[in-house]
mmCIF file of C-alpha atoms in Angstrom:
data_model
loop_
_atom_site.group_PDB
_atom_site.id
_atom_site.type_symbol
_atom_site.label_atom_id
_atom_site.label_comp_id
_atom_site.label_asym_id
_atom_site.label_seq_id
_atom_site.Cartn_x
_atom_site.Cartn_y
_atom_site.Cartn_z
ATOM 1 C CA MET P 1 7.955 28.629 -3.981
ATOM 2 C CA ILE P 2 4.700 27.118 -2.776
ATOM 3 C CA GLU P 3 1.585 28.880 -1.629
ATOM 4 C CA ARG P 4 1.371 28.026 2.047
ATOM 5 C CA SER P 5 -2.384 28.599 2.108
ATOM 6 C CA ALA P 6 -2.786 25.948 -0.572
ATOM 7 C CA TYR P 7 -2.196 23.196 1.978
ATOM 8 C CA SER P 8 -4.604 24.055 4.767
ATOM 9 C CA ALA P 9 -5.980 26.767 6.938
ATOM 10 C CA ARG P 10 -3.989 27.318 10.095
ATOM 11 C CA VAL P 11 -4.957 24.778 12.747
ATOM 12 C CA PRO P 12 -3.761 25.272 16.328
ATOM 13 C CA GLY P 13 -1.231 22.589 17.171
ATOM 14 C CA LEU P 14 -0.640 21.678 13.516
ATOM 15 C CA ASP P 15 1.158 24.802 12.386
ATOM 16 C CA PHE P 16 4.221 22.700 11.673
ATOM 17 C CA LEU P 17 2.578 20.978 8.681
ATOM 18 C CA GLU P 18 3.011 23.908 6.295
ATOM 19 C CA ASP P 19 6.549 24.522 7.567
ATOM 20 C CA GLU P 20 7.529 20.918 6.931
ATOM 21 C CA LEU P 21 6.058 20.985 3.423
ATOM 22 C CA ALA P 22 7.760 24.293 2.654
ATOM 23 C CA ALA P 23 11.086 22.827 3.800
ATOM 24 C CA LEU P 24 10.678 19.897 1.413
ATOM 25 C CA ALA P 25 9.812 22.215 -1.467
ATOM 26 C CA ALA P 26 12.867 24.370 -0.777
ATOM 27 C CA VAL P 27 15.206 21.419 -1.461
ATOM 28 C CA ASP P 28 13.256 19.953 -4.416
ATOM 29 C CA ARG P 29 11.959 17.011 -2.403
ATOM 30 C CA LEU P 30 8.259 17.781 -2.230
ATOM 31 C CA ARG P 31 6.167 15.037 -3.800
ATOM 32 C CA VAL P 32 2.760 15.964 -5.152
ATOM 33 C CA GLU P 33 -0.077 13.724 -6.256
ATOM 34 C CA ARG P 34 -0.496 12.953 -9.944
ATOM 35 C CA ALA P 35 -3.601 11.015 -10.949
ATOM 36 C CA TRP P 36 -3.861 9.559 -14.433
ATOM 37 C CA ASP P 37 -7.252 9.603 -16.146
ATOM 38 C CA ALA P 38 -6.926 6.307 -17.985
ATOM 39 C CA ARG P 39 -4.456 3.500 -18.580
ATOM 40 C CA ALA P 40 -3.996 1.304 -21.623
ATOM 41 C CA GLY P 41 -1.153 -1.183 -21.665
ATOM 42 C CA GLN P 42 2.093 0.668 -21.042
ATOM 43 C CA SER P 43 0.689 4.158 -21.439
ATOM 44 C CA VAL P 44 -1.290 6.495 -19.218
ATOM 45 C CA GLU P 45 -3.456 9.483 -20.013
ATOM 46 C CA LEU P 46 -2.505 12.404 -17.810
ATOM 47 C CA GLY P 47 -4.035 15.835 -18.205
ATOM 48 C CA GLY P 48 -5.404 14.953 -21.614
ATOM 49 C CA ARG P 49 -2.025 13.706 -22.891
ATOM 50 C CA ARG P 50 -0.906 10.158 -23.584
ATOM 51 C CA LEU P 51 2.388 9.335 -21.889
ATOM 52 C CA LEU P 52 4.457 6.196 -22.330
ATOM 53 C CA ASN P 53 4.892 4.703 -18.874
ATOM 54 C CA PHE P 54 8.463 3.666 -18.123
ATOM 55 C CA ALA P 55 8.014 3.914 -14.353
ATOM 56 C CA SER P 56 5.939 0.821 -13.557
ATOM 57 C CA ASN P 57 7.047 -2.477 -12.044
ATOM 58 C CA ASP P 58 4.656 -4.289 -14.407
ATOM 59 C CA TYR P 59 7.588 -6.249 -15.830
ATOM 60 C CA LEU P 60 5.587 -8.886 -17.709
ATOM 61 C CA GLY P 61 2.860 -6.508 -18.895
ATOM 62 C CA LEU P 62 0.116 -8.348 -16.999
ATOM 63 C CA ALA P 63 -1.380 -5.453 -15.026
ATOM 64 C CA SER P 64 -3.753 -4.593 -17.894
ATOM 65 C CA ASP P 65 -4.211 -8.138 -19.162
ATOM 66 C CA PRO P 66 -7.935 -8.857 -19.704
ATOM 67 C CA ARG P 67 -7.518 -12.408 -18.404
ATOM 68 C CA LEU P 68 -6.683 -11.089 -14.938
ATOM 69 C CA ALA P 69 -9.639 -8.705 -15.049
ATOM 70 C CA ALA P 70 -11.929 -11.536 -16.143
ATOM 71 C CA ALA P 71 -10.692 -13.805 -13.351
ATOM 72 C CA ALA P 72 -11.286 -11.056 -10.795
ATOM 73 C CA ALA P 73 -14.779 -10.308 -12.101
ATOM 74 C CA ALA P 74 -15.805 -13.975 -12.152
ATOM 75 C CA ALA P 75 -14.604 -14.530 -8.586
ATOM 76 C CA GLU P 76 -16.394 -11.442 -7.324
ATOM 77 C CA GLN P 77 -19.603 -12.395 -9.104
ATOM 78 C CA ARG P 78 -19.421 -15.761 -7.362
ATOM 79 C CA ASP P 79 -18.113 -14.844 -3.888
ATOM 80 C CA GLY P 80 -18.552 -11.080 -3.531
ATOM 81 C CA VAL P 81 -15.846 -8.447 -3.193
ATOM 82 C CA GLY P 82 -14.599 -7.883 0.344
ATOM 83 C CA ALA P 83 -12.899 -10.406 2.601
ATOM 84 C CA GLY P 84 -15.077 -9.144 5.458
ATOM 85 C CA ALA P 85 -12.467 -9.241 8.210
ATOM 86 C CA SER P 86 -9.074 -10.603 9.071
ATOM 87 C CA ARG P 87 -8.666 -14.040 7.563
ATOM 88 C CA LEU P 88 -8.135 -15.402 11.078
ATOM 89 C CA VAL P 89 -11.576 -14.130 12.067
ATOM 90 C CA SER P 90 -13.736 -14.709 9.012
ATOM 91 C CA GLY P 91 -11.750 -17.434 7.290
ATOM 92 C CA HIS P 92 -10.938 -17.353 3.612
ATOM 93 C CA GLY P 93 -12.163 -18.936 0.421
ATOM 94 C CA ARG P 94 -10.638 -21.592 -1.750
ATOM 95 C CA VAL P 95 -9.023 -18.970 -3.976
ATOM 96 C CA ALA P 96 -6.683 -17.908 -1.171
ATOM 97 C CA VAL P 97 -5.767 -21.543 -0.515
ATOM 98 C CA GLU P 98 -5.107 -22.196 -4.207
ATOM 99 C CA LEU P 99 -3.052 -19.022 -4.495
ATOM 100 C CA GLU P 100 -0.817 -19.885 -1.546
ATOM 101 C CA ARG P 101 -0.257 -23.384 -2.931
ATOM 102 C CA ALA P 102 0.511 -22.050 -6.398
ATOM 103 C CA LEU P 103 2.997 -19.541 -5.005
ATOM 104 C CA ALA P 104 4.828 -22.164 -2.951
ATOM 105 C CA ALA P 105 5.009 -24.495 -5.942
ATOM 106 C CA TRP P 106 6.247 -21.715 -8.200
ATOM 107 C CA VAL P 107 9.205 -20.681 -6.039
ATOM 108 C CA GLY P 108 9.899 -24.258 -4.898
ATOM 109 C CA ALA P 109 9.168 -23.791 -1.195
ATOM 110 C CA PRO P 110 7.130 -26.126 1.030
ATOM 111 C CA ALA P 111 4.553 -23.456 1.943
ATOM 112 C CA ALA P 112 3.566 -19.835 1.408
ATOM 113 C CA ARG P 113 1.540 -17.318 3.386
ATOM 114 C CA LEU P 114 -0.359 -14.502 1.692
ATOM 115 C CA PHE P 115 -0.075 -10.855 2.872
ATOM 116 C CA ASN P 116 -1.755 -7.645 1.725
ATOM 117 C CA SER P 117 1.456 -6.010 0.463
ATOM 118 C CA GLY P 118 5.202 -6.424 0.371
ATOM 119 C CA TYR P 119 5.500 -3.849 3.125
ATOM 120 C CA ALA P 120 3.090 -5.829 5.290
ATOM 121 C CA ALA P 121 4.987 -9.049 4.580
ATOM 122 C CA ASN P 122 8.388 -7.646 5.501
ATOM 123 C CA THR P 123 7.280 -5.783 8.608
ATOM 124 C CA GLY P 124 5.179 -8.760 9.686
ATOM 125 C CA LEU P 125 7.821 -11.426 9.094
ATOM 126 C CA LEU P 126 10.854 -10.116 10.968
ATOM 127 C CA PRO P 127 9.215 -9.685 14.406
ATOM 128 C CA VAL P 128 8.007 -13.299 14.146
ATOM 129 C CA VAL P 129 11.415 -14.845 13.463
ATOM 130 C CA CYS P 130 13.603 -12.429 15.464
ATOM 131 C CA GLY P 131 13.390 -10.594 18.767
ATOM 132 C CA ALA P 132 15.415 -9.367 21.722
ATOM 133 C CA GLY P 133 18.676 -11.302 21.939
ATOM 134 C CA ASP P 134 18.759 -11.969 18.199
ATOM 135 C CA VAL P 135 20.726 -10.170 15.477
ATOM 136 C CA ILE P 136 19.570 -9.222 11.992
ATOM 137 C CA PHE P 137 22.303 -8.598 9.425
ATOM 138 C CA SER P 138 20.868 -6.273 6.784
ATOM 139 C CA ASP P 139 22.332 -5.107 3.466
ATOM 140 C CA GLU P 140 22.737 -1.332 3.556
ATOM 141 C CA ARG P 141 20.543 -0.849 0.482
ATOM 142 C CA ASN P 142 17.595 -2.894 1.677
ATOM 143 C CA HIS P 143 14.100 -1.489 1.163
ATOM 144 C CA ALA P 144 12.472 0.764 3.781
ATOM 145 C CA SER P 145 10.076 -2.044 4.702
ATOM 146 C CA TRP P 146 13.016 -4.166 5.858
ATOM 147 C CA ILE P 147 14.417 -1.268 7.873
ATOM 148 C CA ASP P 148 11.074 -0.852 9.605
ATOM 149 C CA GLY P 149 10.733 -4.612 10.080
ATOM 150 C CA CYS P 150 14.137 -4.667 11.758
ATOM 151 C CA ARG P 151 13.056 -1.918 14.143
ATOM 152 C CA LEU P 152 9.783 -3.636 14.975
ATOM 153 C CA SER P 153 11.562 -6.901 15.762
ATOM 154 C CA ARG P 154 13.526 -5.322 18.636
ATOM 155 C CA ALA P 155 16.513 -7.417 17.587
ATOM 156 C CA GLN P 156 19.992 -5.946 17.288
ATOM 157 C CA VAL P 157 20.601 -4.784 13.726
ATOM 158 C CA VAL P 158 23.976 -4.938 11.981
ATOM 159 C CA VAL P 159 24.068 -3.155 8.632
ATOM 160 C CA TYR P 160 26.748 -4.439 6.278
ATOM 161 C CA ARG P 161 28.114 -2.872 3.089
ATOM 162 C CA HIS P 162 26.065 -3.563 0.008
ATOM 163 C CA GLY P 163 26.767 -7.068 -1.252
ATOM 164 C CA ASP P 164 30.006 -7.350 0.761
ATOM 165 C CA VAL P 165 30.156 -11.048 1.614
ATOM 166 C CA ASP P 166 33.480 -10.761 3.441
ATOM 167 C CA GLU P 167 32.172 -8.048 5.753
ATOM 168 C CA LEU P 168 29.056 -10.106 6.356
ATOM 169 C CA ARG P 169 31.174 -13.149 7.217
ATOM 170 C CA ARG P 170 33.198 -11.152 9.759
ATOM 171 C CA ALA P 171 30.072 -9.641 11.278
ATOM 172 C CA LEU P 172 28.393 -13.031 11.612
ATOM 173 C CA ALA P 173 31.462 -14.469 13.323
ATOM 174 C CA SER P 174 31.958 -11.597 15.765
ATOM 175 C CA THR P 175 28.394 -10.866 16.876
ATOM 176 C CA PRO P 176 26.956 -13.063 19.638
ATOM 177 C CA ALA P 177 23.283 -13.861 19.196
ATOM 178 C CA ARG P 178 20.575 -16.362 20.004
ATOM 179 C CA ARG P 179 19.466 -16.351 16.343
ATOM 180 C CA ARG P 180 21.186 -14.872 13.312
ATOM 181 C CA ALA P 181 19.084 -13.707 10.370
ATOM 182 C CA VAL P 182 20.554 -12.266 7.172
ATOM 183 C CA VAL P 183 18.248 -10.130 5.040
ATOM 184 C CA THR P 184 18.982 -9.075 1.484
ATOM 185 C CA GLU P 185 17.154 -8.327 -1.718
ATOM 186 C CA SER P 186 17.955 -10.352 -4.829
ATOM 187 C CA VAL P 187 17.399 -7.498 -7.285
ATOM 188 C CA PHE P 188 17.641 -4.125 -5.573
ATOM 189 C CA SER P 189 14.733 -1.835 -6.278
ATOM 190 C CA MET P 190 16.530 1.450 -6.969
ATOM 191 C CA ASP P 191 19.781 0.269 -8.549
ATOM 192 C CA GLY P 192 18.543 -2.825 -10.355
ATOM 193 C CA ASP P 193 21.687 -4.726 -9.384
ATOM 194 C CA THR P 194 22.095 -8.163 -7.848
ATOM 195 C CA VAL P 195 24.358 -9.686 -5.204
ATOM 196 C CA ASP P 196 26.011 -13.093 -4.984
ATOM 197 C CA LEU P 197 23.154 -14.843 -3.208
ATOM 198 C CA ALA P 198 24.833 -18.249 -3.186
ATOM 199 C CA ALA P 199 27.846 -16.777 -1.381
ATOM 200 C CA VAL P 200 25.598 -14.920 1.052
ATOM 201 C CA ALA P 201 23.737 -18.170 1.755
ATOM 202 C CA ALA P 202 26.985 -20.059 2.307
ATOM 203 C CA VAL P 203 28.407 -17.660 4.902
ATOM 204 C CA THR P 204 25.021 -17.367 6.606
ATOM 205 C CA HIS P 205 24.630 -21.111 6.995
ATOM 206 C CA ALA P 206 28.273 -21.570 8.032
ATOM 207 C CA ALA P 207 27.563 -19.211 10.938
ATOM 208 C CA GLY P 208 24.417 -21.093 11.933
ATOM 209 C CA GLY P 209 22.089 -18.409 10.614
ATOM 210 C CA PHE P 210 19.168 -18.335 8.214
ATOM 211 C CA LEU P 211 18.792 -16.286 5.047
ATOM 212 C CA ILE P 212 15.780 -14.202 4.053
ATOM 213 C CA VAL P 213 15.707 -13.010 0.426
ATOM 214 C CA ASP P 214 13.334 -10.392 -0.919
ATOM 215 C CA ASP P 215 12.635 -11.559 -4.467
ATOM 216 C CA ALA P 216 10.100 -8.813 -5.236
ATOM 217 C CA HIS P 217 11.901 -7.527 -8.325
ATOM 218 C CA ALA P 218 13.225 -10.914 -9.497
ATOM 219 C CA LEU P 219 10.004 -12.905 -9.275
ATOM 220 C CA GLY P 220 8.534 -13.338 -12.729
ATOM 221 C CA VAL P 221 11.629 -11.966 -14.454
ATOM 222 C CA ALA P 222 14.511 -14.173 -13.317
ATOM 223 C CA GLY P 223 15.075 -17.840 -12.548
ATOM 224 C CA PRO P 224 13.584 -20.956 -14.141
ATOM 225 C CA ALA P 225 9.924 -20.295 -15.033
ATOM 226 C CA GLY P 226 10.392 -16.860 -13.481
ATOM 227 C CA ALA P 227 10.545 -18.355 -9.989
ATOM 228 C CA GLY P 228 13.009 -15.734 -8.788
ATOM 229 C CA LEU P 229 16.552 -16.104 -7.511
ATOM 230 C CA GLY P 230 16.269 -16.658 -3.769
ATOM 231 C CA TRP P 231 15.174 -20.243 -3.236
ATOM 232 C CA ALA P 232 17.527 -21.736 -5.826
ATOM 233 C CA ALA P 233 20.456 -19.837 -4.271
ATOM 234 C CA GLY P 234 19.854 -21.370 -0.843
ATOM 235 C CA ALA P 235 17.518 -18.926 0.871
ATOM 236 C CA ASP P 236 15.571 -20.294 3.835
ATOM 237 C CA ILE P 237 12.744 -17.758 3.495
ATOM 238 C CA VAL P 238 11.676 -15.875 0.367
ATOM 239 C CA VAL P 239 9.385 -12.872 0.091
ATOM 240 C CA GLY P 240 7.687 -12.068 -3.198
ATOM 241 C CA THR P 241 5.110 -9.555 -4.343
ATOM 242 C CA LEU P 242 2.049 -9.895 -6.560
ATOM 243 C CA GLY P 243 1.768 -6.284 -7.720
ATOM 244 C CA LYS P 244 4.794 -6.309 -10.003
ATOM 245 C CA SER P 245 5.366 -9.136 -12.496
ATOM 246 C CA VAL P 246 2.183 -10.931 -11.443
ATOM 247 C CA GLY P 247 0.092 -7.877 -12.316
ATOM 248 C CA ALA P 248 -2.272 -7.873 -9.323
ATOM 249 C CA ALA P 249 -1.617 -6.887 -5.686
ATOM 250 C CA GLY P 250 -0.492 -8.440 -2.426
ATOM 251 C CA ALA P 251 2.592 -10.383 -1.378
ATOM 252 C CA PHE P 252 3.673 -13.643 0.193
ATOM 253 C CA VAL P 253 6.269 -15.214 2.438
ATOM 254 C CA ALA P 254 7.484 -18.670 1.369
ATOM 255 C CA GLY P 255 9.432 -21.126 3.477
ATOM 256 C CA PRO P 256 8.940 -24.078 5.838
ATOM 257 C CA VAL P 257 5.434 -25.258 6.717
ATOM 258 C CA GLY P 258 6.089 -24.294 10.326
ATOM 259 C CA LEU P 259 6.862 -20.720 9.300
ATOM 260 C CA ALA P 260 3.537 -20.396 7.495
ATOM 261 C CA ALA P 261 1.768 -21.670 10.608
ATOM 262 C CA LEU P 262 3.638 -19.310 12.929
ATOM 263 C CA LEU P 263 2.971 -16.324 10.667
ATOM 264 C CA TRP P 264 -0.733 -17.163 10.782
ATOM 265 C CA ASN P 265 -0.574 -16.900 14.564
ATOM 266 C CA ARG P 266 1.888 -14.074 15.172
ATOM 267 C CA ALA P 267 2.426 -11.812 12.140
ATOM 268 C CA ARG P 268 0.623 -8.668 13.289
ATOM 269 C CA SER P 269 0.267 -7.247 9.779
ATOM 270 C CA LEU P 270 -1.614 -10.428 8.864
ATOM 271 C CA VAL P 271 -3.502 -11.121 12.078
ATOM 272 C CA PHE P 272 -4.888 -7.599 12.406
ATOM 273 C CA SER P 273 -5.568 -6.764 8.741
ATOM 274 C CA THR P 274 -8.654 -7.417 6.640
ATOM 275 C CA GLY P 275 -7.724 -9.790 3.844
ATOM 276 C CA LEU P 276 -7.251 -8.982 0.174
ATOM 277 C CA THR P 277 -10.405 -8.679 -1.902
ATOM 278 C CA ILE P 278 -11.661 -11.865 -3.544
ATOM 279 C CA GLY P 279 -11.060 -10.404 -7.003
ATOM 280 C CA THR P 280 -7.474 -9.463 -6.188
ATOM 281 C CA GLN P 281 -6.748 -13.013 -5.073
ATOM 282 C CA ALA P 282 -8.264 -14.465 -8.249
ATOM 283 C CA ALA P 283 -6.399 -12.004 -10.477
ATOM 284 C CA ALA P 284 -3.142 -12.898 -8.739
ATOM 285 C CA LEU P 285 -3.790 -16.612 -9.215
ATOM 286 C CA GLU P 286 -4.327 -16.056 -12.942
ATOM 287 C CA GLY P 287 -1.212 -13.874 -13.096
ATOM 288 C CA VAL P 288 0.880 -16.600 -11.465
ATOM 289 C CA ARG P 289 -0.458 -19.142 -13.942
ATOM 290 C CA ILE P 290 0.591 -16.978 -16.879
ATOM 291 C CA ALA P 291 3.927 -15.886 -15.395
ATOM 292 C CA ALA P 292 4.986 -19.470 -14.664
ATOM 293 C CA SER P 293 4.039 -20.731 -18.149
ATOM 294 C CA THR P 294 5.833 -20.833 -21.495
ATOM 295 C CA GLU P 295 4.014 -17.608 -22.307
ATOM 296 C CA GLY P 296 5.749 -16.150 -19.284
ATOM 297 C CA ASP P 297 9.074 -17.313 -20.712
ATOM 298 C CA ALA P 298 8.371 -15.364 -23.899
ATOM 299 C CA ARG P 299 7.465 -12.275 -21.907
ATOM 300 C CA ARG P 300 10.660 -12.595 -19.867
ATOM 301 C CA SER P 301 12.716 -12.784 -23.039
ATOM 302 C CA ALA P 302 10.995 -9.663 -24.380
ATOM 303 C CA VAL P 303 11.584 -7.540 -21.295
ATOM 304 C CA ARG P 304 15.229 -8.624 -21.080
ATOM 305 C CA ALA P 305 15.822 -7.727 -24.715
ATOM 306 C CA ALA P 306 14.295 -4.296 -24.165
ATOM 307 C CA ALA P 307 16.366 -3.815 -21.022
ATOM 308 C CA ARG P 308 19.610 -4.712 -22.807
ATOM 309 C CA SER P 309 18.896 -2.039 -25.406
ATOM 310 C CA VAL P 310 18.319 0.742 -22.880
ATOM 311 C CA ARG P 311 21.131 -0.399 -20.595
ATOM 312 C CA ALA P 312 23.604 -0.334 -23.464
ATOM 313 C CA ALA P 313 22.520 3.208 -24.296
ATOM 314 C CA VAL P 314 23.123 4.492 -20.740
ATOM 315 C CA GLY P 315 26.357 2.535 -20.279
ATOM 316 C CA LEU P 316 25.154 -0.317 -18.076
ATOM 317 C CA ALA P 317 25.712 -4.032 -18.629
ATOM 318 C CA GLY P 318 23.203 -6.810 -18.066
ATOM 319 C CA ASP P 319 19.527 -7.285 -18.802
ATOM 320 C CA GLY P 320 17.811 -6.241 -15.563
ATOM 321 C CA ALA P 321 14.496 -4.455 -16.050
ATOM 322 C CA ILE P 322 15.338 -1.696 -13.531
ATOM 323 C CA ILE P 323 17.672 0.870 -15.054
ATOM 324 C CA PRO P 324 18.937 3.760 -12.899
ATOM 325 C CA VAL P 325 19.874 6.894 -14.812
ATOM 326 C CA ILE P 326 21.786 8.851 -12.181
ATOM 327 C CA VAL P 327 21.364 12.616 -12.484
ATOM 328 C CA GLY P 328 22.778 13.774 -9.138
ATOM 329 C CA ALA P 329 21.126 16.888 -7.751
ATOM 330 C CA ASP P 330 17.480 16.683 -6.748
ATOM 331 C CA GLY P 331 16.458 19.712 -8.794
ATOM 332 C CA ASP P 332 18.221 18.400 -11.880
ATOM 333 C CA ALA P 333 16.404 15.067 -11.598
ATOM 334 C CA VAL P 334 13.065 16.865 -11.284
ATOM 335 C CA GLY P 335 13.957 18.931 -14.348
ATOM 336 C CA ALA P 336 14.899 15.844 -16.348
ATOM 337 C CA ALA P 337 11.620 14.162 -15.421
ATOM 338 C CA GLY P 338 9.735 17.260 -16.522
ATOM 339 C CA ALA P 339 11.573 17.343 -19.847
ATOM 340 C CA LEU P 340 10.699 13.698 -20.441
ATOM 341 C CA GLU P 341 7.057 14.361 -19.636
ATOM 342 C CA GLU P 342 7.002 17.195 -22.166
ATOM 343 C CA ARG P 343 8.183 14.673 -24.758
ATOM 344 C CA GLY P 344 5.570 12.106 -23.832
ATOM 345 C CA PHE P 345 7.281 9.895 -21.223
ATOM 346 C CA TRP P 346 6.226 9.186 -17.657
ATOM 347 C CA ILE P 347 9.416 8.666 -15.596
ATOM 348 C CA PRO P 348 9.217 10.607 -12.296
ATOM 349 C CA ALA P 349 12.353 11.643 -10.422
ATOM 350 C CA ILE P 350 13.554 9.485 -7.534
ATOM 351 C CA ARG P 351 15.056 11.564 -4.730
ATOM 352 C CA PRO P 352 16.199 11.167 -1.112
ATOM 353 C CA PRO P 353 15.306 9.615 1.226
ATOM 354 C CA THR P 354 14.490 6.852 -1.281
ATOM 355 C CA VAL P 355 18.077 7.078 -2.556
ATOM 356 C CA ALA P 356 21.236 8.561 -1.060
ATOM 357 C CA PRO P 357 21.808 12.327 -1.288
ATOM 358 C CA GLY P 358 23.582 13.281 -4.496
ATOM 359 C CA THR P 359 22.248 10.252 -6.378
ATOM 360 C CA ALA P 360 18.809 11.502 -7.473
ATOM 361 C CA ARG P 361 17.830 9.663 -10.596
ATOM 362 C CA LEU P 362 15.378 8.607 -13.206
ATOM 363 C CA ARG P 363 14.363 5.030 -12.467
ATOM 364 C CA VAL P 364 13.533 3.571 -15.861
ATOM 365 C CA THR P 365 11.679 0.267 -15.789
ATOM 366 C CA LEU P 366 10.978 -1.949 -18.780
ATOM 367 C CA SER P 367 7.995 -4.160 -19.493
ATOM 368 C CA ALA P 368 7.221 -6.932 -21.933
ATOM 369 C CA GLY P 369 4.374 -4.658 -22.995
ATOM 370 C CA HIS P 370 6.718 -2.032 -24.421
ATOM 371 C CA THR P 371 7.158 -2.284 -28.177
ATOM 372 C CA ALA P 372 10.570 -2.133 -29.845
ATOM 373 C CA ALA P 373 9.573 1.211 -31.379
ATOM 374 C CA GLU P 374 8.671 2.657 -27.960
ATOM 375 C CA VAL P 375 11.980 1.498 -26.478
ATOM 376 C CA ALA P 376 13.894 3.015 -29.393
ATOM 377 C CA GLN P 377 11.975 6.256 -28.943
ATOM 378 C CA LEU P 378 12.932 6.351 -25.274
ATOM 379 C CA VAL P 379 16.618 5.866 -26.095
ATOM 380 C CA ASP P 380 16.470 8.693 -28.632
ATOM 381 C CA VAL P 381 14.911 11.089 -26.128
ATOM 382 C CA LEU P 382 17.372 10.156 -23.372
ATOM 383 C CA ASP P 383 20.174 10.842 -25.841
ATOM 384 C CA ASP P 384 18.678 14.206 -26.788
ATOM 385 C CA LEU P 385 18.554 15.153 -23.107
ATOM 386 C CA GLY P 386 22.189 14.182 -22.587
ATOM 387 C CA LEU P 387 21.363 11.165 -20.420
ATOM 388 C CA THR P 388 23.032 8.382 -22.420
ATOM 389 C CA ALA P 389 26.609 7.190 -22.390
ATOM 390 C CA SER P 390 27.270 8.728 -25.811
ATOM 391 C CA ALA P 391 25.712 12.096 -25.023
#
């Protein structure tokens, strides 16, 4: 049980805070802050102990790359740190322009628009392209940011079964709308699986709709030169993030030139937000350069090889860098995460509402920065804890 007084003194009108927190703790769903003291490559120092980090989306191992840090420092020495205001108010430097051009070229789209985060991109995009009288068809396992973007758009929302192209086709044909938008991820963040994007694109276009693909977890890892899966499969709009494979922070929406212009004018999460720091933009530009290069190809090969090894151990096919180890009960997942931490691994438990009840899990993520010995050590510990297919 938790100490209620540990949260706050009683405040009239806010008595419910402690009750809500106690209710979360009672069902093993209370999240508490954990701050690491230092980070080096794919390890963190937490409470004086070094833990191997298998919980980061740093798929290419660029988050600690000194070249990104050097690019950020040089840009900030030249132009300062803060953006100062919304980019619409104070303008932006050449780094932002170069970054948007590099992102568009990388994924193969005509234009790209930079946002502060993937959440800001998704919640900013949908209300611009859809509204009252329109329908958004959303995969049932889409990220929370898409769910919130759907709500903000005020469009009708039709949720279809995960990856079910036939159900999507029927829904598109039977739902009257001014505009039809289909939203799906390419690689799903909690399950690490993919859907048949080409088939989704085909049924969407046959119904006169347009397809939006969230490539956040594919960008840098999948596709030619790591360009992701969405654009090549026929997506009309692609969203990507810069805090995962690219190793920096921020996100972007790529698509027609007209979309970039309309987002500049109407995306509230862009219009009313102070821009990314100058250093973050420069670090992202350097990360894109590396990720799209032959060096990036080598890093992609490394992370896929590591993923195949762990996936085989837990009974999953493929080479996706996100590996769900389903435990089931929330308390059991918390216990498994604690046992891993005791053995030197940082893999926190993932619980509802992030995943469905009864599917609490360890979300293992691989990076090109993990050594073969570290991956083998992880497999051994998972086996010892009864979390592999052979256990």
